[in-house]
CSV table of C-alpha atoms in Angstrom, one decimal:
chain,number,residue,atom,x,y,z
A,1,MET,CA,-8.4,12.1,-17.5
A,2,GLU,CA,-4.7,11.4,-17.9
A,3,GLU,CA,-3.7,8.5,-15.7
A,4,THR,CA,-0.8,10.2,-13.9
A,5,ALA,CA,-3.0,13.2,-13.0
A,6,ALA,CA,-5.9,11.0,-11.8
A,7,ARG,CA,-3.5,9.0,-9.6
A,8,ARG,CA,-2.0,12.2,-8.1
A,9,ALA,CA,-5.5,13.5,-7.3
A,10,GLY,CA,-6.5,10.2,-5.7
A,11,GLU,CA,-3.3,10.3,-3.5
A,12,LYS,CA,-4.1,13.9,-2.6
A,13,LEU,CA,-7.6,12.8,-1.4
A,14,LEU,CA,-6.2,10.0,0.7
A,15,ALA,CA,-3.7,12.3,2.3
A,16,GLU,CA,-6.4,14.9,3.1
A,17,HIS,CA,-8.6,12.3,4.8
A,18,LYS,CA,-5.7,10.9,6.9
A,19,ALA,CA,-4.8,14.5,7.9
A,20,GLY,CA,-8.3,15.4,8.8
A,21,ALA,CA,-8.4,18.2,6.3
A,22,LEU,CA,-11.6,20.1,5.5
A,23,PHE,CA,-13.2,19.4,2.1
A,24,LYS,CA,-12.1,21.9,-0.5
A,25,PRO,CA,-12.7,21.8,-4.3
A,26,PHE,CA,-9.7,20.9,-6.4
A,27,ALA,CA,-7.8,23.8,-7.9
A,28,PRO,CA,-8.6,24.1,-11.6
A,29,GLN,CA,-5.1,23.0,-12.7
A,30,ASP,CA,-5.3,19.8,-10.5
A,31,GLY,CA,-8.9,18.7,-10.6
A,32,PRO,CA,-11.5,17.2,-12.9
A,33,VAL,CA,-12.6,19.2,-15.9
A,34,ALA,CA,-15.7,17.1,-16.5
A,35,ILE,CA,-17.7,14.6,-14.5
A,36,VAL,CA,-16.0,11.7,-16.3
A,37,ASP,CA,-12.7,13.0,-15.0
A,38,ALA,CA,-14.2,13.0,-11.5
A,39,TYR,CA,-15.0,9.3,-11.8
A,40,ASP,CA,-11.4,8.6,-13.0
A,41,ILE,CA,-10.1,10.2,-9.8
A,42,GLN,CA,-12.7,8.3,-7.7
A,43,ASP,CA,-11.4,5.0,-9.2
A,44,ARG,CA,-7.9,5.8,-8.2
A,45,TYR,CA,-8.9,7.0,-4.7
A,46,VAL,CA,-11.1,4.0,-4.0
A,47,ALA,CA,-8.2,1.7,-5.2
A,48,LEU,CA,-6.1,3.2,-2.5
A,49,LEU,CA,-8.8,2.7,0.1
A,50,ARG,CA,-9.0,-1.1,-0.6
A,51,ALA,CA,-5.9,-1.9,1.3
A,52,GLU,CA,-7.6,-0.9,4.5
A,53,HIS,CA,-11.3,-1.3,3.7
A,54,GLY,CA,-11.6,-4.3,1.3
A,55,ASN,CA,-13.1,-4.8,-2.1
A,56,THR,CA,-16.3,-3.4,-3.6
A,57,ILE,CA,-19.4,-4.7,-1.9
A,58,GLY,CA,-21.8,-2.2,-3.5
A,59,TYR,CA,-22.6,1.4,-4.5
A,60,LYS,CA,-24.3,4.5,-3.3
A,61,VAL,CA,-26.4,6.8,-5.4
A,62,GLY,CA,-26.7,10.4,-4.3
A,63,LEU,CA,-28.5,13.5,-5.4
A,64,THR,CA,-31.6,11.6,-6.2
A,65,SER,CA,-34.1,14.4,-5.6
A,66,LYS,CA,-34.7,17.5,-7.8
A,67,PRO,CA,-34.1,20.0,-5.0
A,68,MET,CA,-30.7,18.5,-4.1
A,69,GLN,CA,-29.7,18.4,-7.7
A,70,ALA,CA,-30.7,22.1,-8.2
A,71,PHE,CA,-28.8,23.0,-5.0
A,72,CYS,CA,-25.6,21.3,-6.2
A,73,GLY,CA,-26.0,22.6,-9.8
A,74,ILE,CA,-26.2,19.2,-11.5
A,75,ASN,CA,-29.1,17.5,-13.4
A,76,HIS,CA,-28.4,13.9,-12.6
A,77,PRO,CA,-27.5,11.6,-9.7
A,78,ILE,CA,-23.9,10.7,-8.6
A,79,ALA,CA,-22.4,7.4,-7.6
A,80,GLY,CA,-19.8,6.2,-5.1
A,81,VAL,CA,-18.4,2.9,-4.1
A,82,VAL,CA,-19.1,0.9,-0.9
A,83,LEU,CA,-16.2,-1.2,0.4
A,84,ALA,CA,-16.6,-4.5,2.3
A,85,GLY,CA,-15.1,-3.1,5.5
A,86,ARG,CA,-17.5,-0.3,5.6
A,87,ILE,CA,-20.8,-2.2,5.7
A,88,HIS,CA,-22.3,-2.5,9.2
A,89,ARG,CA,-25.2,-4.3,10.6
A,90,SER,CA,-28.2,-2.6,12.3
A,91,GLY,CA,-27.4,-1.7,15.9
A,92,THR,CA,-23.8,-0.6,15.2
A,93,THR,CA,-22.1,2.3,17.0
A,94,VAL,CA,-20.3,5.0,15.2
A,95,ARG,CA,-18.2,7.9,16.5
A,96,PRO,CA,-18.2,11.3,14.7
A,97,GLY,CA,-14.5,11.7,15.7
A,98,ASP,CA,-13.7,9.0,13.2
A,99,TYR,CA,-14.9,11.3,10.3
A,100,GLY,CA,-14.3,14.8,9.1
A,101,ARG,CA,-18.0,15.5,9.6
A,102,LEU,CA,-20.4,12.6,10.0
A,103,GLY,CA,-23.8,12.8,8.3
A,104,LEU,CA,-26.6,10.2,8.4
A,105,GLU,CA,-28.9,9.6,5.4
A,106,PHE,CA,-32.0,7.5,5.7
A,107,GLU,CA,-32.4,5.3,2.6
A,108,ILE,CA,-33.8,2.3,0.9
A,109,ALA,CA,-31.2,-0.3,0.0
A,110,VAL,CA,-31.5,-3.2,-2.4
A,111,ARG,CA,-29.5,-6.4,-3.0
A,112,ILE,CA,-28.7,-7.5,-6.5
A,113,LYS,CA,-29.9,-11.0,-7.4
A,114,SER,CA,-28.1,-11.5,-10.7
A,115,ASP,CA,-25.4,-9.8,-12.7
A,116,ILE,CA,-26.4,-6.8,-14.8
A,117,THR,CA,-24.0,-7.0,-17.7
A,118,VAL,CA,-22.5,-4.1,-19.6
A,119,GLY,CA,-24.1,-5.0,-22.9
A,120,GLU,CA,-27.7,-5.0,-21.7
A,121,ALA,CA,-30.2,-2.4,-23.1
A,122,PRO,CA,-30.9,0.7,-21.1
A,123,HIS,CA,-32.8,-0.3,-18.0
A,124,THR,CA,-36.0,1.0,-16.3
A,125,ALA,CA,-37.4,0.3,-12.9
A,126,ALA,CA,-39.4,-2.5,-14.5
A,127,THR,CA,-36.5,-4.2,-16.2
A,128,ILE,CA,-34.3,-3.8,-13.0
A,129,ALA,CA,-36.9,-5.5,-10.8
A,130,PRO,CA,-36.0,-9.1,-11.8
A,131,HIS,CA,-32.4,-8.4,-10.8
A,132,ILE,CA,-33.3,-7.6,-7.2
A,133,ASP,CA,-33.9,-10.2,-4.5
A,134,GLY,CA,-33.9,-8.0,-1.3
A,135,VAL,CA,-34.9,-4.6,0.0
A,136,CYS,CA,-34.1,-3.1,3.4
A,137,ALA,CA,-34.0,0.0,5.5
A,138,ALA,CA,-30.5,1.5,5.6
A,139,VAL,CA,-28.5,4.4,6.8
A,140,GLU,CA,-25.6,5.9,4.7
A,141,LEU,CA,-22.7,7.3,6.7
A,142,VAL,CA,-21.5,10.3,4.7
A,143,ASP,CA,-18.4,12.4,5.4
A,144,ASP,CA,-18.6,15.9,3.9
A,145,ARG,CA,-15.5,17.0,5.8
A,146,SER,CA,-17.4,20.2,6.7
A,147,ALA,CA,-17.7,21.3,3.1
A,148,ASP,CA,-18.7,24.8,2.3
A,149,TYR,CA,-22.1,24.3,0.5
A,150,SER,CA,-22.0,27.8,-0.9
A,151,ASN,CA,-18.9,26.9,-2.9
A,152,LEU,CA,-19.6,23.3,-3.8
A,153,ASP,CA,-18.0,21.7,-6.8
A,154,VAL,CA,-19.8,18.5,-7.6
A,155,ARG,CA,-16.9,17.1,-9.6
A,156,SER,CA,-14.7,17.3,-6.5
A,157,LEU,CA,-17.5,15.7,-4.5
A,158,VAL,CA,-17.7,12.8,-6.9
A,159,ALA,CA,-13.9,12.4,-6.9
A,160,ASP,CA,-14.1,12.1,-3.1
A,161,ASN,CA,-16.1,8.9,-3.6
A,162,SER,CA,-19.3,11.0,-3.5
A,163,TRP,CA,-18.6,11.3,0.3
A,164,ASN,CA,-19.5,7.7,1.1
A,165,ALA,CA,-17.9,6.5,4.3
A,166,GLY,CA,-20.0,3.4,4.9
A,167,ILE,CA,-23.5,2.0,5.3
A,168,VAL,CA,-25.6,0.4,8.0
A,169,VAL,CA,-28.2,-2.1,6.8
A,170,SER,CA,-31.0,-4.1,8.4
A,171,GLU,CA,-32.1,-7.6,7.3
A,172,PHE,CA,-33.1,-7.8,3.7
A,173,CYS,CA,-36.8,-8.4,3.0
A,174,ALA,CA,-37.5,-10.8,0.1
A,175,ASP,CA,-41.2,-9.7,-0.2
A,176,TRP,CA,-41.7,-6.0,-0.3
A,177,PRO,CA,-44.7,-3.7,-0.8
A,178,ASP,CA,-45.1,-0.9,-3.4
A,179,LEU,CA,-41.9,1.0,-2.9
A,180,GLU,CA,-43.3,4.2,-4.4
A,181,ALA,CA,-45.8,4.5,-1.6
A,182,ALA,CA,-43.5,3.1,1.2
A,183,LEU,CA,-43.2,5.6,4.0
A,184,GLY,CA,-39.9,5.9,5.8
A,185,LYS,CA,-39.7,7.6,9.2
A,186,ALA,CA,-36.5,8.6,11.0
A,187,ALA,CA,-36.3,9.2,14.8
A,188,LYS,CA,-33.7,10.4,17.2
A,189,ASP,CA,-34.0,8.9,20.7
A,190,GLY,CA,-37.5,7.9,19.8
A,191,LEU,CA,-38.6,11.4,18.7
A,192,PRO,CA,-39.4,12.0,15.0
A,193,ILE,CA,-36.9,14.0,12.9
A,194,GLY,CA,-38.1,13.5,9.3
A,195,GLU,CA,-39.8,11.2,6.8
A,196,GLY,CA,-40.2,10.5,3.2
A,197,HIS,CA,-41.5,8.0,0.6
A,198,GLY,CA,-39.9,5.7,-1.9
A,199,ARG,CA,-41.2,8.0,-4.7
A,200,ASP,CA,-38.9,10.7,-3.4
A,201,ILE,CA,-36.0,8.7,-4.8
A,202,LEU,CA,-36.2,9.4,-8.5
A,203,GLY,CA,-39.8,8.5,-8.5
A,204,HIS,CA,-39.0,4.9,-7.5
A,205,PRO,CA,-35.9,3.4,-5.9
A,206,PHE,CA,-35.4,1.0,-8.8
A,207,ASN,CA,-35.0,4.0,-11.1
A,208,SER,CA,-31.9,4.8,-9.0
A,209,VAL,CA,-30.6,1.3,-9.7
A,210,ALA,CA,-31.3,1.7,-13.4
A,211,TRP,CA,-29.4,4.9,-13.5
A,212,LEU,CA,-26.5,3.3,-11.7
A,213,ALA,CA,-26.4,0.4,-14.1
A,214,HIS,CA,-26.2,2.8,-17.0
A,215,GLN,CA,-23.4,4.8,-15.2
A,216,LEU,CA,-21.4,1.7,-14.6
A,217,ALA,CA,-21.9,0.5,-18.1
A,218,SER,CA,-20.5,3.8,-19.4
A,219,ARG,CA,-17.3,2.9,-17.6
A,220,GLY,CA,-17.2,-0.8,-18.8
A,221,ASP,CA,-18.5,-2.2,-15.5
A,222,GLY,CA,-21.8,-3.7,-14.2
A,223,LEU,CA,-23.6,-4.6,-11.1
A,224,LYS,CA,-22.9,-8.1,-9.7
A,225,ALA,CA,-25.0,-10.6,-7.8
A,226,GLY,CA,-24.8,-10.0,-4.1
A,227,GLN,CA,-23.9,-6.3,-4.3
A,228,VAL,CA,-25.8,-3.8,-2.3
A,229,VAL,CA,-27.1,-0.5,-3.8
A,230,MET,CA,-28.0,2.5,-1.6
A,231,THR,CA,-30.7,4.0,-3.8
A,232,GLY,CA,-30.8,7.5,-2.1
A,233,SER,CA,-32.2,9.3,0.9
A,234,VAL,CA,-35.9,10.0,1.5
A,235,MET,CA,-35.2,13.1,3.6
A,236,LYS,CA,-32.4,15.6,4.3
A,237,THR,CA,-29.1,14.6,5.8
A,238,ILE,CA,-28.8,14.7,9.6
A,239,PHE,CA,-25.4,15.8,11.1
A,240,PRO,CA,-25.2,14.3,14.7
A,241,SER,CA,-23.7,16.6,17.3
A,242,GLU,CA,-24.4,14.6,20.5
A,243,THR,CA,-24.7,11.1,21.7
A,244,ALA,CA,-28.0,9.6,20.5
A,245,SER,CA,-29.7,6.6,19.0
A,246,TYR,CA,-31.2,6.9,15.5
A,247,ARG,CA,-33.8,4.6,14.0
A,248,PHE,CA,-35.3,4.5,10.5
A,249,ASP,CA,-38.5,2.5,10.0
A,250,LEU,CA,-39.5,1.6,6.5
A,251,GLU,CA,-43.1,0.7,6.1
A,252,GLY,CA,-43.7,-3.0,5.3
A,253,ILE,CA,-40.0,-3.7,5.2
A,254,GLY,CA,-38.3,-3.2,8.5
A,255,ALA,CA,-36.1,-0.9,10.6
A,256,VAL,CA,-32.4,-0.1,11.0
A,257,GLU,CA,-30.7,1.4,14.0
A,258,VAL,CA,-27.4,3.2,14.6
A,259,ARG,CA,-26.0,4.7,17.8
A,260,VAL,CA,-23.8,7.7,17.6
A,261,VAL,CA,-21.4,8.2,20.5
A,262,VAL,CA,-19.7,11.6,20.7
């Protein structure tokens, strides 16, 4: 996408967030024509966010299940950037009023052990594994700004940093069980609200990381040691409407908690 147009689109997104505007797809004359254009806009928007939220600390991968991809009319995942000021420890409190519309996604996160360089051969779950030194239960804070899902343009979603507004992570576990079979259970005030397995994330969470490595390489970038990757949700998004405590237990790995105060 032409540099000036991408910059204008990024500035428009920042202004919309500051004004509390509802999410709306870009008009055809202003927005991304192709998915690569959407990432050009995302780059400019995230660059503007860094002044307040810090540098890149990791990434999120979304649309990692076939039903969600079909719902959004896309046949591959999408990526967004996690900034240093938006990573929170388990037990944090969040307020929906700080977001357009807050959603919680219950995920498996990984920590990168060693750099994955741009020139490496296409990765698989098996070749990604040596690059990972920690796994944990995590919650992604998404902000869909009350989007109309019946008129959803995925390119505009990607441009809006794939709706990432932060993450909440537990302690990373250096010795983890079979992630395909790992069961994650979410609860609200102690009552179950959903569950899913690691295999619900592209068959294996490391497949999500492999996809991300390829996506970053296509843009001349790569994953770096110490970065965190949110590999995708094991269940549907929850949109809190009242004060409550949420907990996500990941079998054999640990648990993460977040309190929502309305």
